[in-house]
mmCIF file of C-alpha atoms in Angstrom:
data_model
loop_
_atom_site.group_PDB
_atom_site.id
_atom_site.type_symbol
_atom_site.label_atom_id
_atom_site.label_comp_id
_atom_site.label_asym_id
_atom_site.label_seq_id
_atom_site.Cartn_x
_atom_site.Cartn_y
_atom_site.Cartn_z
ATOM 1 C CA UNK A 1 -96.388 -52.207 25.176
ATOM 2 C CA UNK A 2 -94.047 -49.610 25.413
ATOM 3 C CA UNK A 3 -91.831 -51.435 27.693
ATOM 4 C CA UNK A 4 -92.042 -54.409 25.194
ATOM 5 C CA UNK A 5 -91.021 -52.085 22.119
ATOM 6 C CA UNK A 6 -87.944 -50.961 23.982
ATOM 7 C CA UNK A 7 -86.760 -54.566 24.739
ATOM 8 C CA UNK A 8 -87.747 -55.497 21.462
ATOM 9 C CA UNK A 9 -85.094 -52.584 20.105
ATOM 10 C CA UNK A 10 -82.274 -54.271 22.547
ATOM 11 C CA UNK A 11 -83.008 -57.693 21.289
ATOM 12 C CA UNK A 12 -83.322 -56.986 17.655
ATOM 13 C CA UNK A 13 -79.472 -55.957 17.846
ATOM 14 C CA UNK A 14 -76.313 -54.054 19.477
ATOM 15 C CA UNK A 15 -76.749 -50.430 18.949
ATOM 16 C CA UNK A 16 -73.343 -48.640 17.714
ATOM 17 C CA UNK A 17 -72.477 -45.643 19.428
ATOM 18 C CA UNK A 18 -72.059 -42.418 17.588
ATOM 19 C CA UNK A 19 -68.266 -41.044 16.938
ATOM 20 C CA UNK A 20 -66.887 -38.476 19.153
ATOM 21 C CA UNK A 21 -66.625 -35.267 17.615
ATOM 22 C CA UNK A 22 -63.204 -33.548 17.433
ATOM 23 C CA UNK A 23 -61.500 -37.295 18.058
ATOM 24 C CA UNK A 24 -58.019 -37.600 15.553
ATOM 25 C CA UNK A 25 -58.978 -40.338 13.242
ATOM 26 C CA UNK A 26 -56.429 -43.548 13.088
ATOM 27 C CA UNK A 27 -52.879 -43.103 11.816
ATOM 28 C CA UNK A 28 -52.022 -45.176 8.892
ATOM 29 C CA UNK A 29 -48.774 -47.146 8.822
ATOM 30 C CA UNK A 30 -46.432 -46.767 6.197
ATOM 31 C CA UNK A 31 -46.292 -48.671 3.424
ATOM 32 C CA UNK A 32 -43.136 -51.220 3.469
ATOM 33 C CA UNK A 33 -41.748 -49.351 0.485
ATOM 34 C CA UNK A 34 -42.294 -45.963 2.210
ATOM 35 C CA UNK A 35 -40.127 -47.685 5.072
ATOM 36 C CA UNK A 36 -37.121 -49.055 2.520
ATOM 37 C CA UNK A 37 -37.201 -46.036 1.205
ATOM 38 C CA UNK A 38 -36.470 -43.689 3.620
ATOM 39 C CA UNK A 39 -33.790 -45.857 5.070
ATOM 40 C CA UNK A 40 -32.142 -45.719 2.234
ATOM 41 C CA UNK A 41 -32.350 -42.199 2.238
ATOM 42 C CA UNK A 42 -31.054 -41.844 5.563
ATOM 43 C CA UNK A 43 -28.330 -44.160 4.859
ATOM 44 C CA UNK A 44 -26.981 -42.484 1.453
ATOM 45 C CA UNK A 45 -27.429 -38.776 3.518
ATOM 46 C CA UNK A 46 -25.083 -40.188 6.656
ATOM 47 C CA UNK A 47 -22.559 -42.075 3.763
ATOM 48 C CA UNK A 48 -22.517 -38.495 1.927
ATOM 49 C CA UNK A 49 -21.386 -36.692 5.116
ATOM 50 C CA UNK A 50 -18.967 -38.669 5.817
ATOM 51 C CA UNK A 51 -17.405 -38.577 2.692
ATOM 52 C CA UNK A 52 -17.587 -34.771 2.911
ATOM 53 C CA UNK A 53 -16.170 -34.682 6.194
ATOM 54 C CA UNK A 54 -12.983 -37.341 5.305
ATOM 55 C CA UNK A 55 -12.395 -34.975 1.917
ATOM 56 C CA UNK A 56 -12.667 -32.150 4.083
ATOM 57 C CA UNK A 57 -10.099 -33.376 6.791
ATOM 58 C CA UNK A 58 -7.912 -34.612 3.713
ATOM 59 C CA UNK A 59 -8.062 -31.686 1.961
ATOM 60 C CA UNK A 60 -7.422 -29.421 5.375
ATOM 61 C CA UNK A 61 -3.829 -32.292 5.554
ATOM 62 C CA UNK A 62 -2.442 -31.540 2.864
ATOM 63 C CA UNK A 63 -3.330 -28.080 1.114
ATOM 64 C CA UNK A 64 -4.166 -24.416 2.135
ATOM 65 C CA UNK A 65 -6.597 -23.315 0.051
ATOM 66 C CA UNK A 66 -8.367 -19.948 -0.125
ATOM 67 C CA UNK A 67 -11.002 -18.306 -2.876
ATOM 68 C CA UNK A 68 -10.100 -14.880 -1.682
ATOM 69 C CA UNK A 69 -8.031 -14.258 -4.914
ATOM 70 C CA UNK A 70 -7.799 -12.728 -7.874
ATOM 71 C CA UNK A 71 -5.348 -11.688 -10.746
ATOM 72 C CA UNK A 72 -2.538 -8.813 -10.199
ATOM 73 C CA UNK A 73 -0.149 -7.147 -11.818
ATOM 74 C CA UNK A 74 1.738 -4.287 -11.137
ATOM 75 C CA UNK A 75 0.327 -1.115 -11.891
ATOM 76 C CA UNK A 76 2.084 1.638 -14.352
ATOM 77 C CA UNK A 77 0.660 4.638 -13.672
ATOM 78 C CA UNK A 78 0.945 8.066 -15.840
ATOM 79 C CA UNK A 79 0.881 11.295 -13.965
ATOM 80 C CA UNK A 80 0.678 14.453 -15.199
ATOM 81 C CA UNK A 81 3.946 16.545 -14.407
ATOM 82 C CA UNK A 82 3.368 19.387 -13.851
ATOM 83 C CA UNK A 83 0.047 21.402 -14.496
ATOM 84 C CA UNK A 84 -1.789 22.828 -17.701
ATOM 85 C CA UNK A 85 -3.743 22.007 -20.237
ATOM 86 C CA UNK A 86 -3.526 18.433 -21.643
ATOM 87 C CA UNK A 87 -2.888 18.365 -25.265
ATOM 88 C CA UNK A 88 -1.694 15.480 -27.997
ATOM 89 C CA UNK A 89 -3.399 12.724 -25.347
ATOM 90 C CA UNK A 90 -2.140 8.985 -26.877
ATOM 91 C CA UNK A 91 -2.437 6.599 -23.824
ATOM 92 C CA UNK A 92 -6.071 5.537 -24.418
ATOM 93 C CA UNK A 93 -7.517 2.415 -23.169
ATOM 94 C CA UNK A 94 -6.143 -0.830 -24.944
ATOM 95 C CA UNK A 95 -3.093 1.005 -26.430
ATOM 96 C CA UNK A 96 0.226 -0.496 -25.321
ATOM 97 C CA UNK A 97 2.723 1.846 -24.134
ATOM 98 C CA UNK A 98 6.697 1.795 -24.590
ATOM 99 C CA UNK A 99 9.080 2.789 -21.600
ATOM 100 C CA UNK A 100 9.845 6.656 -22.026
ATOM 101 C CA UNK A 101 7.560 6.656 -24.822
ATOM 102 C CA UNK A 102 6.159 10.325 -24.988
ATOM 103 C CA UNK A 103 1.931 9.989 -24.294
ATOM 104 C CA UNK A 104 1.146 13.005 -24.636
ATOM 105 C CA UNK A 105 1.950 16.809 -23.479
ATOM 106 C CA UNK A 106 0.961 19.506 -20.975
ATOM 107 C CA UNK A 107 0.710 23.157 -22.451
ATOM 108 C CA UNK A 108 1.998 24.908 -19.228
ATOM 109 C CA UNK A 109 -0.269 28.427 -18.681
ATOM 110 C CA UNK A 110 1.940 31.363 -18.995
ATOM 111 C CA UNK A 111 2.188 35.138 -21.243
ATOM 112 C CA UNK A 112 2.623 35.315 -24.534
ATOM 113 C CA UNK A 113 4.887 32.080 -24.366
ATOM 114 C CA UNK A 114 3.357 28.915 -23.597
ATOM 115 C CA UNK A 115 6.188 25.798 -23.413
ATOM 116 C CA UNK A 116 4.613 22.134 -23.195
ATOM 117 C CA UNK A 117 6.427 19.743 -20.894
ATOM 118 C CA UNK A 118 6.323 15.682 -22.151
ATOM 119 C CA UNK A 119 4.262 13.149 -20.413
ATOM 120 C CA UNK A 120 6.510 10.056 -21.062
ATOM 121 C CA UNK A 121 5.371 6.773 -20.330
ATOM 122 C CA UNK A 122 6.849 5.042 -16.894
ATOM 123 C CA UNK A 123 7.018 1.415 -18.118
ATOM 124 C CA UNK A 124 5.687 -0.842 -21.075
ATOM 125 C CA UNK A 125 2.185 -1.938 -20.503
ATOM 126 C CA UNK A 126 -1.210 -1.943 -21.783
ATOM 127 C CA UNK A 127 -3.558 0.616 -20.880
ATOM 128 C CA UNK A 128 -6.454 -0.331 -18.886
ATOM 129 C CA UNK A 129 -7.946 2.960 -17.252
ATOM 130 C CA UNK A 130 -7.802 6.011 -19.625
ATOM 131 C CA UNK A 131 -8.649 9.120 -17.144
ATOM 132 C CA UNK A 132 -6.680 11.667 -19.655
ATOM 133 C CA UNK A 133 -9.259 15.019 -21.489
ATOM 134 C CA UNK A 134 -7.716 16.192 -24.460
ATOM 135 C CA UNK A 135 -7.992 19.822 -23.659
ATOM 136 C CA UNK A 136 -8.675 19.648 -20.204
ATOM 137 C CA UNK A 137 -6.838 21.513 -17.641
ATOM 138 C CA UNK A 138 -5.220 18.940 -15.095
ATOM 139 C CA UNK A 139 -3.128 19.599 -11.452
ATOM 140 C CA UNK A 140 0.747 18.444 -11.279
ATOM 141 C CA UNK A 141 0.470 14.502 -10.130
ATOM 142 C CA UNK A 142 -2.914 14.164 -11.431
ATOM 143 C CA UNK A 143 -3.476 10.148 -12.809
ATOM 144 C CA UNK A 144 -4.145 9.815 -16.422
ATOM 145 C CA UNK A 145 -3.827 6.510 -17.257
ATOM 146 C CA UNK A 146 -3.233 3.084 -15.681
ATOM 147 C CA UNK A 147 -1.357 0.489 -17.089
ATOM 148 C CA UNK A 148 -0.859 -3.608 -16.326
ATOM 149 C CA UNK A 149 2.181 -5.492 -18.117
ATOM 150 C CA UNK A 150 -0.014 -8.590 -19.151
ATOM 151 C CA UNK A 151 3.465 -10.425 -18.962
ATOM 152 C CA UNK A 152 3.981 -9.764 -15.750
ATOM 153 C CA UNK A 153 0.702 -11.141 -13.887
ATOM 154 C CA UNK A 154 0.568 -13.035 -11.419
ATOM 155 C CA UNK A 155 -2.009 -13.994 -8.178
ATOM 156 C CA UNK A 156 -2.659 -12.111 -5.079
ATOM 157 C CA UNK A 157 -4.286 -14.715 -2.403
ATOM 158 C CA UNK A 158 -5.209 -13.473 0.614
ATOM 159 C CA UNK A 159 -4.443 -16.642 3.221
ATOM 160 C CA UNK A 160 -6.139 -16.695 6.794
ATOM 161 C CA UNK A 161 -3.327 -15.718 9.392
ATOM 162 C CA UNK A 162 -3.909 -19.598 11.417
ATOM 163 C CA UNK A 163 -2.693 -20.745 8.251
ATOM 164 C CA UNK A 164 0.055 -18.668 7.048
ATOM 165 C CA UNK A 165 2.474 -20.825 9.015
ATOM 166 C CA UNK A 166 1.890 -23.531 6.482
ATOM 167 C CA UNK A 167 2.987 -20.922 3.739
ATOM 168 C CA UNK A 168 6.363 -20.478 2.062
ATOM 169 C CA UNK A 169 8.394 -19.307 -0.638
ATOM 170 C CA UNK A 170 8.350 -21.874 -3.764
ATOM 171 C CA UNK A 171 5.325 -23.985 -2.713
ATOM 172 C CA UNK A 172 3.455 -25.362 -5.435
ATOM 173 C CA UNK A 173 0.237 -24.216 -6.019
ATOM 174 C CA UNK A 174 -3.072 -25.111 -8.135
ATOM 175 C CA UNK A 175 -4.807 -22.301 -9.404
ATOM 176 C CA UNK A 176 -8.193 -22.295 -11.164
ATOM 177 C CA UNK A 177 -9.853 -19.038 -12.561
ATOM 178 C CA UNK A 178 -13.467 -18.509 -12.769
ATOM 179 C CA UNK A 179 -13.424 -16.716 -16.186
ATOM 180 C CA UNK A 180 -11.966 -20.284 -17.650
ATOM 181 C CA UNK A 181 -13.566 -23.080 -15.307
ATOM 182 C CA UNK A 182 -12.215 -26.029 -17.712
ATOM 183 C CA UNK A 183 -8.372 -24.662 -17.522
ATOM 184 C CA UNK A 184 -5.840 -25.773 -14.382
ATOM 185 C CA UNK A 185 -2.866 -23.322 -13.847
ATOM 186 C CA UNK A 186 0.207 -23.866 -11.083
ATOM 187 C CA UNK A 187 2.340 -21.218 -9.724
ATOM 188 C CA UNK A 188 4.565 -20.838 -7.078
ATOM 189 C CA UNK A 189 4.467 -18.911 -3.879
ATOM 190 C CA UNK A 190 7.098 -16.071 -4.736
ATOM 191 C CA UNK A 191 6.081 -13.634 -2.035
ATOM 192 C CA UNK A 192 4.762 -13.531 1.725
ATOM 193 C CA UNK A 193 3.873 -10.143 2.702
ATOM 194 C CA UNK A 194 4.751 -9.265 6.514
ATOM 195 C CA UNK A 195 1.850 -7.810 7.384
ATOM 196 C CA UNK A 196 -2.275 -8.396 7.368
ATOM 197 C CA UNK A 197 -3.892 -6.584 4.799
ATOM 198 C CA UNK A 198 -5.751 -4.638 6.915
ATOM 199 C CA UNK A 199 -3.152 -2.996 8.085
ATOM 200 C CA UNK A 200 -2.077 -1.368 4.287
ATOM 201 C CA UNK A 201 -5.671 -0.456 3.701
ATOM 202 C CA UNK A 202 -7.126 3.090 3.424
ATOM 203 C CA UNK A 203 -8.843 2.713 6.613
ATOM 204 C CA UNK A 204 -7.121 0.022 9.069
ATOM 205 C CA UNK A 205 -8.791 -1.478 11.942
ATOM 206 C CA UNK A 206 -8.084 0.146 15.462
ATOM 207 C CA UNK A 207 -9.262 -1.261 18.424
ATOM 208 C CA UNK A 208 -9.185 1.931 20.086
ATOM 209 C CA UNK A 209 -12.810 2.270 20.735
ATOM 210 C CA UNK A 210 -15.084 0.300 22.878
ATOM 211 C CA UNK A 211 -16.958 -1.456 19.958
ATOM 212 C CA UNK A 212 -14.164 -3.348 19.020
ATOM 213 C CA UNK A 213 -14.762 -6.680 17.383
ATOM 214 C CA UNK A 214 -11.893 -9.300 16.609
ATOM 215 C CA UNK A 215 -11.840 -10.964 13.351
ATOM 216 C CA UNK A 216 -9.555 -13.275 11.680
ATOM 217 C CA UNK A 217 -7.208 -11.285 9.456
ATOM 218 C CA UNK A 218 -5.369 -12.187 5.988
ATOM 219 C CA UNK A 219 -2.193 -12.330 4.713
ATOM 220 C CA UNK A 220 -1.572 -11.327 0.847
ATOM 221 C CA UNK A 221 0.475 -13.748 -0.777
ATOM 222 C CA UNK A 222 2.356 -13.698 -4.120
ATOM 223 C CA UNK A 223 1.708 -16.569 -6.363
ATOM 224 C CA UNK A 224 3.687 -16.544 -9.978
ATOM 225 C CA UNK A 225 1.677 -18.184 -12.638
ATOM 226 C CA UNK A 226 4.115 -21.304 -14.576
ATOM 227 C CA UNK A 227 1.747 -20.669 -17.871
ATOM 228 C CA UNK A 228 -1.246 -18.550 -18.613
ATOM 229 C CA UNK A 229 -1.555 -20.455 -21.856
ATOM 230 C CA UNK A 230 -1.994 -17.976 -23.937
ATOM 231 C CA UNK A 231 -5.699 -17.169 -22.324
ATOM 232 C CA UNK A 232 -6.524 -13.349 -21.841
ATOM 233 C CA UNK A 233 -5.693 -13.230 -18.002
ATOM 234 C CA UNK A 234 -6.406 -9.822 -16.794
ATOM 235 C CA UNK A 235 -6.160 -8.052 -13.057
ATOM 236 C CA UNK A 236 -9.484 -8.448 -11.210
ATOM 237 C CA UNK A 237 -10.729 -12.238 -12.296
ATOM 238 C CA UNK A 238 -11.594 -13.957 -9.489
ATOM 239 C CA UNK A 239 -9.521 -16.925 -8.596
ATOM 240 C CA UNK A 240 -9.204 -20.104 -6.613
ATOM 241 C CA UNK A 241 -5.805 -21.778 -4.914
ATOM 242 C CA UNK A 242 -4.679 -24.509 -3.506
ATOM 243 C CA UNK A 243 -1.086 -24.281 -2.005
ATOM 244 C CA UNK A 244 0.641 -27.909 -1.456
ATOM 245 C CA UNK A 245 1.936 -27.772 2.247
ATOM 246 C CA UNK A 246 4.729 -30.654 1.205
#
């Protein structure tokens, strides 16, 4: 009977084996509009790259362009002539100063007699950095006050040296400042300074010890704005060029 039962259990049907543990289940194929769309994807990505690449080489052709720029001016700056105390102090931030115009005056220490020697201003400019204390005792050639001729601006663009050779005096040049993203300036290139910046700086590179590391150095270059258009242009604003090698 017992044998009978268990062919009776293989006759009555096909017995389905149990799943393996651990096995990965099937993978699902995508769906045809999974498939469309990620070609399409792909396709718009490689298009996008090239376009980038083509602007790039373009761009590379026919300008040198560099956003390691700002505003400049040239600085007027008021020194103290000789020590004392400062006294009558005028030159204070946002005044605009005359050329020889008396500033202020410096109460030299002395007996009973105590003459005061003129601080005259330098140049005409607006003041920008007022360091002067009324009443404070200051050093001969101490800085009191620095001044920008807002007339006088122009851009300082610091161009990589492997492109300098493209560079020269009276190239046009597109110029867009940060502070006024909708405005387009042009200038030309008035100046080429003959020598990397690093070089002028407080602490020049010197590959005099054994951890030296080269880098690409840059070359300051002049750029006179055409027209500031009457917008508040000021040394420090952050700027954008794009010199026209033709």
């Amino acid at each position: 009977e017992r044998g009978r039962g268990m062919a009776g259990g293989a006759a009555g049907g096909s017995v389905e084996a149990a799943p393996v543990e651990g096995g990965a289940p099937a993978r699902r194929p995508l769906k045809r509009s999974t498939r469309i769309a990620l070609i399409v994807i792909s396709v718009v990505a490689v298009i996008t790259t090239i376009v980038l690449v083509a602007v790039y080489v373009v761009e590379a052709g026919r300008y040198v362009s560099t956003d390691n720029a700002q505003i400049d001016g040239d600085q007027i700056v008021v020194n103290a002539p000789t020590s004392g105390t400062l006294v009558d102090w005028q030159a204070t931030q946002g005044r605009v100063i005359k050329k020889d115009q008396i500033v202020g005056r410096i109460r030299v220490q002395g007996g009973f007699v105590q003459p005061q020697q003129a601080i005259r201003a330098p140049g005409t400019a607006t003041v920008v950095v007022d360091n002067g204390v009324e009443g404070a005792f200051v050093a001969a050639g101490t800085q009191l006050a620095i001044a920008y001729d807002f007339s006088k601006i122009y851009v300082t663009a610091r161009v990589d040296e492997t492109d300098i050779d493209d560079v020269r005096i009276g190239q046009l040049v597109d110029i867009t400042v940060d502070a006024f993203p909708g405005e387009k300036f042009t200038g030309t290139v008035r100046e080429v300074q003959g020598g990397a910046a690093g070089i002028f700086s407080a602490f020049p590179q010197s590959n005099t010890s054994g951890n030296f590391q080269k880098v690409t150095q840059v070359i300051p270059v002049k750029i006179a704005i055409s027209d500031t258009k009457g917008l508040a242009l000021v040394p420090g604003m952050n700027v954008t060029v794009r010199i026209h090698k033709d």
